[in-house]
PDB file of C-alpha atoms in Angstrom:
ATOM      1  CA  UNK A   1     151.230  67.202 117.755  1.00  0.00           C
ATOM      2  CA  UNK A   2     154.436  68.170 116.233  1.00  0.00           C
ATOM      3  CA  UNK A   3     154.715  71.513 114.061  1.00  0.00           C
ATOM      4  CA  UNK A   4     151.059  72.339 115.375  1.00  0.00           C
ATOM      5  CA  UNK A   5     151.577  75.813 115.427  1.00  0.00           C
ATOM      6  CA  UNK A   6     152.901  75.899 111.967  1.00  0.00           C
ATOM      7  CA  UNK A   7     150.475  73.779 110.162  1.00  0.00           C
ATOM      8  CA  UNK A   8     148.155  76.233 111.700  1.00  0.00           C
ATOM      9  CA  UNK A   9     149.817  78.925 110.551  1.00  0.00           C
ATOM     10  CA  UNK A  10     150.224  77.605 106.471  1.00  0.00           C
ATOM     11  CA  UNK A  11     145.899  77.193 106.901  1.00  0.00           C
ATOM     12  CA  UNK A  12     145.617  80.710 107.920  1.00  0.00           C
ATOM     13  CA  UNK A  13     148.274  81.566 105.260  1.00  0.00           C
ATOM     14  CA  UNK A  14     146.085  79.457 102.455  1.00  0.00           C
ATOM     15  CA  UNK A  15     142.704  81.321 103.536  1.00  0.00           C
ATOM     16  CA  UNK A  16     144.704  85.030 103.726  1.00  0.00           C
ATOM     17  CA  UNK A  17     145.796  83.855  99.942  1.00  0.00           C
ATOM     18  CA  UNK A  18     142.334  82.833  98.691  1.00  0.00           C
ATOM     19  CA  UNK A  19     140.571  85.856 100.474  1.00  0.00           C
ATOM     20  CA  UNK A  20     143.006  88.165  98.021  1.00  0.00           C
ATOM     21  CA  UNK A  21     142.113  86.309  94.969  1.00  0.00           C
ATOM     22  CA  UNK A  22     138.448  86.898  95.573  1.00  0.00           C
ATOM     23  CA  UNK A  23     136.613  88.598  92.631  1.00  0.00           C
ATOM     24  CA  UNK A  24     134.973  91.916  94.538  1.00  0.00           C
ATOM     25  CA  UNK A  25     132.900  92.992  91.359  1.00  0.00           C
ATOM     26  CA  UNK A  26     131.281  89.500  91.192  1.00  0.00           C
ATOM     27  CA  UNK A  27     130.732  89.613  94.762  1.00  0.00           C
ATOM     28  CA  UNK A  28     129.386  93.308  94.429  1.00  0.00           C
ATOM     29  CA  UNK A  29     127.142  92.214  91.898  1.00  0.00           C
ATOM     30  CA  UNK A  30     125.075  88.913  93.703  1.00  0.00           C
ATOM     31  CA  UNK A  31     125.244  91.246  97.086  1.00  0.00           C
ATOM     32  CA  UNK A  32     122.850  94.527  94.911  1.00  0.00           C
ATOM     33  CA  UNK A  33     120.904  91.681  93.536  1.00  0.00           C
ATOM     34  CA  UNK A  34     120.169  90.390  97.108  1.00  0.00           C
ATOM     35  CA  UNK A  35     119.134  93.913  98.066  1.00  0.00           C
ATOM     36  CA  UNK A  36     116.981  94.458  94.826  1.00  0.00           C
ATOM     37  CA  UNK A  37     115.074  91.379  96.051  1.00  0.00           C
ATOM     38  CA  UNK A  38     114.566  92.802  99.273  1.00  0.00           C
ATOM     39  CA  UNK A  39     113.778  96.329  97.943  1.00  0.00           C
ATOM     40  CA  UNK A  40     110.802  95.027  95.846  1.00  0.00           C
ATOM     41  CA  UNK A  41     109.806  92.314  98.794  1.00  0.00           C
ATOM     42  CA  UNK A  42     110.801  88.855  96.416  1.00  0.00           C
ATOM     43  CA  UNK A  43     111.292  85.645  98.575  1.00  0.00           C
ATOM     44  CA  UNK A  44     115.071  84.510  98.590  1.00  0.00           C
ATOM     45  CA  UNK A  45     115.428  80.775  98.588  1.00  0.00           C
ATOM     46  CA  UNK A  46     118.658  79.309  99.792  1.00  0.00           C
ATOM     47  CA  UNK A  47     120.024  75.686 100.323  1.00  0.00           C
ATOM     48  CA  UNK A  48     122.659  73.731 100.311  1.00  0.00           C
ATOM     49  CA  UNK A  49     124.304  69.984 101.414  1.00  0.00           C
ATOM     50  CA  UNK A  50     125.552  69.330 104.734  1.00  0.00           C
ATOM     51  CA  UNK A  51     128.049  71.960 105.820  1.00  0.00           C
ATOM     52  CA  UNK A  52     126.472  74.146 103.093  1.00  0.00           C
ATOM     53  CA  UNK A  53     122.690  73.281 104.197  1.00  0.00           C
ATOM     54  CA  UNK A  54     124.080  74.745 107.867  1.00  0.00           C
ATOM     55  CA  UNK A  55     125.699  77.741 105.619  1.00  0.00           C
ATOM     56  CA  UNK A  56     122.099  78.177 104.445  1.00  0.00           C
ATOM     57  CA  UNK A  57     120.265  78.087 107.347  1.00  0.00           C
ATOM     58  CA  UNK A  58     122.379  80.618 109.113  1.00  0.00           C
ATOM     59  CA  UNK A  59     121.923  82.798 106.436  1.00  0.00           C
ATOM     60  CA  UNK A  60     118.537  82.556 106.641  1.00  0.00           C
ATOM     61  CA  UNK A  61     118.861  83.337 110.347  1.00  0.00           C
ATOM     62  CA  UNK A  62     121.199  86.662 109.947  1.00  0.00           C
ATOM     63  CA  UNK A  63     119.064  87.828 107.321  1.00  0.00           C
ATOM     64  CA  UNK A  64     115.055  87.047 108.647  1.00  0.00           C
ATOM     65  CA  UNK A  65     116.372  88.551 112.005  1.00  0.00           C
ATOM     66  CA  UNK A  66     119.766  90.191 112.135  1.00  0.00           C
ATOM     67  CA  UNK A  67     119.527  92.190 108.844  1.00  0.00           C
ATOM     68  CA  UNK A  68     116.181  92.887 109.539  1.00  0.00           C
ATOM     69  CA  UNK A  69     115.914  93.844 112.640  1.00  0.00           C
ATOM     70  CA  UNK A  70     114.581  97.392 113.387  1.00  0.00           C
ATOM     71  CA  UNK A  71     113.608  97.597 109.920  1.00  0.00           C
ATOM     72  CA  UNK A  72     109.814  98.020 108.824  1.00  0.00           C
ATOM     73  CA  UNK A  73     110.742  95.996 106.211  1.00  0.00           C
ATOM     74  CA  UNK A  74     111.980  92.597 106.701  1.00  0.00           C
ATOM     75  CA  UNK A  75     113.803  90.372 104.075  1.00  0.00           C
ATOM     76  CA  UNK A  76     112.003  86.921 103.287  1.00  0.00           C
ATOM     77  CA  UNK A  77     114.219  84.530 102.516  1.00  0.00           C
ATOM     78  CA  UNK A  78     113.424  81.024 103.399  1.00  0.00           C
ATOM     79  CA  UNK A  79     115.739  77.856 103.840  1.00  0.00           C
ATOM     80  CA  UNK A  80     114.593  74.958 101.808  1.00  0.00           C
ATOM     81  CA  UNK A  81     117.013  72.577 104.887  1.00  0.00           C
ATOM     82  CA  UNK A  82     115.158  73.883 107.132  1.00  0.00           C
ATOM     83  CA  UNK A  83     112.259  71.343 107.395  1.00  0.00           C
ATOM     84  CA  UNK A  84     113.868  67.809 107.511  1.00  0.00           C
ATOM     85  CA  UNK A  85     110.582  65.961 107.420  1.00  0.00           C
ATOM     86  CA  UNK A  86     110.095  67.557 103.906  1.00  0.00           C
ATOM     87  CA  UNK A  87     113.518  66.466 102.548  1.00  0.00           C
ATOM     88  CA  UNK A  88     113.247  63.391 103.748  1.00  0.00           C
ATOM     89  CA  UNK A  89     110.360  62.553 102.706  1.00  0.00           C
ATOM     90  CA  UNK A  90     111.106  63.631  99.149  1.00  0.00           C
ATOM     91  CA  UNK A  91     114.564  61.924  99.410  1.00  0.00           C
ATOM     92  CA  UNK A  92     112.968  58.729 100.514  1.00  0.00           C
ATOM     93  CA  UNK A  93     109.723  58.895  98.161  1.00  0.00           C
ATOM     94  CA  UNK A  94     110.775  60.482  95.359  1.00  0.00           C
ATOM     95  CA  UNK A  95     114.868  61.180  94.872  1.00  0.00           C
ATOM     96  CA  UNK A  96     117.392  62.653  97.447  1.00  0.00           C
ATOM     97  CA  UNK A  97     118.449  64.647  93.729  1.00  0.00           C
ATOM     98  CA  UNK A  98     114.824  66.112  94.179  1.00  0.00           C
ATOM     99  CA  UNK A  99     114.687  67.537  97.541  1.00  0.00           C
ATOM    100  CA  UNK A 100     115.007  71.493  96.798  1.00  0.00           C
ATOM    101  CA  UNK A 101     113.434  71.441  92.938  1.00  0.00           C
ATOM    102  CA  UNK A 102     110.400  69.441  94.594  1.00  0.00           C
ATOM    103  CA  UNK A 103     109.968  72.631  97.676  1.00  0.00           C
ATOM    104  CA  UNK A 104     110.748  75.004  95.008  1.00  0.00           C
ATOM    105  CA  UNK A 105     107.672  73.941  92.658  1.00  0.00           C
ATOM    106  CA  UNK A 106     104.609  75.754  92.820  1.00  0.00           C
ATOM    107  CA  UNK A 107     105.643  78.645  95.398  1.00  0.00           C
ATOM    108  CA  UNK A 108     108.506  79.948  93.293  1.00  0.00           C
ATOM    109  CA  UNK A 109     107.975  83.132  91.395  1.00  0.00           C
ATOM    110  CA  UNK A 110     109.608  84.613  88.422  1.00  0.00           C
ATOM    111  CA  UNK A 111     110.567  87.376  90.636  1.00  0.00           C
ATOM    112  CA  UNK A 112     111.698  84.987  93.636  1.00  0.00           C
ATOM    113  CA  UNK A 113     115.658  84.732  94.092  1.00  0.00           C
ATOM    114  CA  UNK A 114     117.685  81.435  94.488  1.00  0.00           C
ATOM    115  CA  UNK A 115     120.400  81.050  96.072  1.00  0.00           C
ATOM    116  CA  UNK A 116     122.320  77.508  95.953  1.00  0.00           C
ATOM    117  CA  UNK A 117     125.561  76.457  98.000  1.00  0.00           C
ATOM    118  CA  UNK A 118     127.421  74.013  96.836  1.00  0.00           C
ATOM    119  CA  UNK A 119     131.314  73.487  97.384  1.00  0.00           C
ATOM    120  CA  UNK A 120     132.007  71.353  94.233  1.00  0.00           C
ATOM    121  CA  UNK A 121     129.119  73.479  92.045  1.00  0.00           C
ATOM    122  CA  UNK A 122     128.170  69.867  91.015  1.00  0.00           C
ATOM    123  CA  UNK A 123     125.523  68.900  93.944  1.00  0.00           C
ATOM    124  CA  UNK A 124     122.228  67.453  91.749  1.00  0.00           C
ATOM    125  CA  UNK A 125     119.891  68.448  94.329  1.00  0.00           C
ATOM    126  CA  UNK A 126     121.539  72.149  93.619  1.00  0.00           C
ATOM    127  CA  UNK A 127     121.678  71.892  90.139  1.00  0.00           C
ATOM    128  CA  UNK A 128     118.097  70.885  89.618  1.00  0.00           C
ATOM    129  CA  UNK A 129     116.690  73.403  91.625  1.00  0.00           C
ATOM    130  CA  UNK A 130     118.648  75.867  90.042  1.00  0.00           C
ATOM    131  CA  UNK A 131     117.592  74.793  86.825  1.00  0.00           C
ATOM    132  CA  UNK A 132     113.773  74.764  87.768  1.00  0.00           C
ATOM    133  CA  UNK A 133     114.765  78.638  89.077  1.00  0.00           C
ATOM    134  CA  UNK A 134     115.819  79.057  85.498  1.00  0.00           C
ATOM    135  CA  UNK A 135     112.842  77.463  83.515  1.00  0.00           C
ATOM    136  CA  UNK A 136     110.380  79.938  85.968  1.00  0.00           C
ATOM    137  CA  UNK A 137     113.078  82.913  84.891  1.00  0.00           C
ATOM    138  CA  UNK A 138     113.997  83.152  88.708  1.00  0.00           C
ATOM    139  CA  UNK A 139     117.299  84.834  89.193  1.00  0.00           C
ATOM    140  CA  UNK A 140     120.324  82.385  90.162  1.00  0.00           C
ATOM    141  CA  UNK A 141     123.072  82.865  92.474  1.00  0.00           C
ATOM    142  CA  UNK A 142     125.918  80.149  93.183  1.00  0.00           C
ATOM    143  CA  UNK A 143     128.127  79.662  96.316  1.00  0.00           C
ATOM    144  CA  UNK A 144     130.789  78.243  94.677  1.00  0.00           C
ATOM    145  CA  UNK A 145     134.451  77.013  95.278  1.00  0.00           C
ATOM    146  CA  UNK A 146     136.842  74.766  92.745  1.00  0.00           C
ATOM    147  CA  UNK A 147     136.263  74.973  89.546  1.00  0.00           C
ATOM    148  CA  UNK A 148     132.659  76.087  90.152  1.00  0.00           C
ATOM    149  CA  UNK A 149     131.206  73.424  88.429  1.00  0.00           C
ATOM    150  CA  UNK A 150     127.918  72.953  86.796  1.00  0.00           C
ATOM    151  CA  UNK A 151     126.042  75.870  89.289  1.00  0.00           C
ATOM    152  CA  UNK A 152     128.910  78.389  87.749  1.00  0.00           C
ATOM    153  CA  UNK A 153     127.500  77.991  84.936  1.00  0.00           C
ATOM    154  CA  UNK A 154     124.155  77.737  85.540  1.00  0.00           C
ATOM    155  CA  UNK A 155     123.943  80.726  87.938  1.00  0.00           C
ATOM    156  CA  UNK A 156     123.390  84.234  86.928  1.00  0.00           C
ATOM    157  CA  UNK A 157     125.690  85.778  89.638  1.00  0.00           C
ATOM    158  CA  UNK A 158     128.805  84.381  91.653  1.00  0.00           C
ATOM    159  CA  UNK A 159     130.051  84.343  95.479  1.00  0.00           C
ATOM    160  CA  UNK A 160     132.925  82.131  94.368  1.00  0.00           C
ATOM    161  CA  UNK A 161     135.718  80.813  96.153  1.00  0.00           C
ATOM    162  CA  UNK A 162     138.773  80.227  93.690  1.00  0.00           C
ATOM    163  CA  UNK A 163     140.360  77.147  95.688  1.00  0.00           C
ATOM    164  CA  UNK A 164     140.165  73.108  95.319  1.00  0.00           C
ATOM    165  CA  UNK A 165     139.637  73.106  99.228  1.00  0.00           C
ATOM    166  CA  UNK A 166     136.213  72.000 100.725  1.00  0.00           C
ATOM    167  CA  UNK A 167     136.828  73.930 104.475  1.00  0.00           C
ATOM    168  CA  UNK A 168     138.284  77.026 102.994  1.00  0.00           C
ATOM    169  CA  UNK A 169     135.415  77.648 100.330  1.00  0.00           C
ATOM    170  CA  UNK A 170     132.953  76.760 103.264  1.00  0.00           C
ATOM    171  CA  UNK A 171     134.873  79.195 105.438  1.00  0.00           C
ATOM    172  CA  UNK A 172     134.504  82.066 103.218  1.00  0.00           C
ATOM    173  CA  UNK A 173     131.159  81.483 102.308  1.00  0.00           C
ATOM    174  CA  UNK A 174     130.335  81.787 106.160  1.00  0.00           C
ATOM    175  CA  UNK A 175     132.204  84.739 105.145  1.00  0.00           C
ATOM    176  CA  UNK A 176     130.387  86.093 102.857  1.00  0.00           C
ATOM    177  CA  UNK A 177     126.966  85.981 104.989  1.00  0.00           C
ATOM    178  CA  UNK A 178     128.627  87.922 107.753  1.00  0.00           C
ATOM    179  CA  UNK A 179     130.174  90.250 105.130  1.00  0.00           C
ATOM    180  CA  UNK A 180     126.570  91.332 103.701  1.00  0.00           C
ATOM    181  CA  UNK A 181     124.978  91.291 107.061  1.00  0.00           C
ATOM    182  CA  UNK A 182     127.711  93.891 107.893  1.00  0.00           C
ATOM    183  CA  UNK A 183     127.372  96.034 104.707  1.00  0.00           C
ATOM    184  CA  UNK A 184     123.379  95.571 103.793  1.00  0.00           C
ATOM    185  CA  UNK A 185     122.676  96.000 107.556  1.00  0.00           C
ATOM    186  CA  UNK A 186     124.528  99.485 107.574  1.00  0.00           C
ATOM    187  CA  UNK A 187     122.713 100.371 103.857  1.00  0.00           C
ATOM    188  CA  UNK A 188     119.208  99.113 103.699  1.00  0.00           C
ATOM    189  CA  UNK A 189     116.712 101.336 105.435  1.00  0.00           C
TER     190      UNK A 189
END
């Protein structure tokens, strides 16, 4: 347990660092295209791999009740990890690389948003759904860190992290879901 307090202090440091390298505009950007799909009622899908699937439930969670609550209108964004008989039944009958593209097809709409999570940007499940989104002309957004992989440049809009560290990007995307419950909570009538 020696130097606990300091190695504490250096991850703190390292997240303080990251938060300040953040780009706002990008950010600005996926945030009024998450409220545009609310305005005109769209369904937001969101999902993500283990501490990102968690990521995307709670977001589904602050949005579906926190966000919406005492509003008339309610934002409908659904969690594709939220029903684990579904994934794994598509993982085990079809492909684990399958499990989002497979919920996605046939409900998705060209006015529908998508939302993937994915650390690395390189997750296949991810990347196929978001390129099923795209086919459909669905709009795209990646939660990203690293280099922002193959969902960077996939996605239409950003939320990324700019570091080569798994728990800081998944910090700051937990971040970025309290962040817009904050801001489209205090905006969206």
């Amino acid at each position: 347990m020696e130097h606990l307090r300091e190695r504490i202090e250096t991850y703190f440091e390292r997240e303080k660092q990251t938060i300040d390298r953040l780009n706002y505009d990008e950010i600005a950007e996926a945030v009024r295209v998450i409220a545009d799909a609310y305005e005109r009622e769209a369904t937001i899908y969101i999902f993500g791999n283990g501490g990102s699937g968690a990521t995307a439930s709670h977001f589904a969670s602050d949005f579906n009740k926190g966000i919406s609550e005492g509003k008339e209108k309610k934002f409908r964004m659904i969690c594709l990890n939220d029903n684990i008989p579904i994934m794994m039944a598509v993982a085990n009958d079809i492909s684990y690389d399958e499990i989002f593209r497979f919920q996605l097809q046939g409900r998705l709409k060209p006015d529908d948003l998508v939302i993937g999570i994915s650390g690395s940007g390189n997750s296949k499940n991810i990347i196929r759904a978001a390129e099923y989104a795209k086919e459909l002309g669905a709009k795209v957004i990646g939660l990203t860190g690293f280099s922002g992989g193959k969902l960077a440049a996939l996605a239409d809009y950003q939320m990324h992290v700019p570091l080569d560290d798994m728990q800081i990007t998944e910090d700051l995307h937990m971040v970025f879901d309290h962040m817009m419950y904050r801001v489209l909570g205090d905006i969206l009538k």
